[in-house]
Tab-separated table of C-alpha atoms in Angstrom:
chain	number	residue	atom	x	y	z
A	1	VAL	CA	60.273	49.706	101.752
A	2	GLY	CA	61.863	46.291	101.340
A	3	ALA	CA	59.149	44.339	103.155
A	4	PRO	CA	56.286	45.651	100.980
A	5	MET	CA	58.362	44.943	97.863
A	6	LEU	CA	58.937	41.344	98.958
A	7	ALA	CA	55.244	40.997	99.779
A	8	ALA	CA	54.274	42.284	96.324
A	9	VAL	CA	56.551	39.720	94.682
A	10	SER	CA	55.393	36.852	96.902
A	11	CYS	CA	51.731	37.685	96.205
A	12	GLY	CA	52.366	37.819	92.478
A	13	LEU	CA	51.631	41.528	92.150
A	14	GLN	CA	55.124	42.126	90.731
A	15	PRO	CA	57.331	39.671	88.834
A	16	ASP	CA	60.513	40.294	90.833
A	17	VAL	CA	62.212	42.622	93.303
A	18	SER	CA	64.131	44.500	90.602
A	19	VAL	CA	60.845	45.606	89.016
A	20	CYS	CA	59.643	46.811	92.426
A	21	ALA	CA	62.882	48.710	92.963
A	22	ASP	CA	62.465	50.455	89.612
A	23	LEU	CA	58.918	51.472	90.576
A	24	VAL	CA	59.978	52.782	93.979
A	25	LYS	CA	62.835	54.925	92.731
A	26	GLN	CA	60.713	56.822	90.188
A	27	THR	CA	60.188	60.418	91.237
A	28	THR	CA	56.911	61.897	90.090
A	29	LEU	CA	56.653	64.935	92.343
A	30	THR	CA	59.202	67.066	94.114
A	31	LEU	CA	58.022	69.289	96.945
A	32	GLU	CA	59.980	72.345	97.996
A	33	PRO	CA	59.536	74.194	101.298
A	34	ASN	CA	57.778	77.553	101.170
A	35	ASN	CA	60.260	80.158	102.416
A	36	ALA	CA	57.368	82.335	103.612
A	37	ASN	CA	56.658	79.624	106.196
A	38	ARG	CA	60.261	79.371	107.410
A	39	SER	CA	59.457	80.728	110.876
A	40	ALA	CA	56.657	78.202	111.376
A	41	TYR	CA	58.917	75.365	110.177
A	42	ASP	CA	61.665	76.448	112.562
A	43	ASP	CA	59.231	76.694	115.498
A	44	SER	CA	57.754	73.277	114.749
A	45	TYR	CA	61.172	71.668	114.423
A	46	ALA	CA	62.312	73.229	117.704
A	47	ALA	CA	59.224	71.788	119.439
A	48	TYR	CA	59.921	68.385	117.870
A	49	ARG	CA	63.535	68.456	119.074
A	50	ARG	CA	62.468	69.351	122.628
A	51	LEU	CA	59.962	66.496	122.628
A	52	PHE	CA	62.457	64.051	121.133
A	53	ASP	CA	65.144	65.010	123.625
A	54	SER	CA	62.710	64.540	126.520
A	55	VAL	CA	61.588	61.039	125.479
A	56	GLN	CA	64.900	59.740	124.101
A	57	PRO	CA	66.078	58.360	127.486
A	58	MET	CA	63.108	55.967	127.442
A	59	PHE	CA	64.516	54.163	124.409
């Protein structure tokens, strides 16, 4: 997030980094997980973890 904020200031889109920081930290929408989909979330996360664990040695 820091690089886009610095770019906005350097391009003159924002006056300074503190203004950018205030814009970034504003929360306009909070999303909550749907408990009815818990099983699907768990399955997807398990697949992600298997994939991550299999490719992690490459990094």
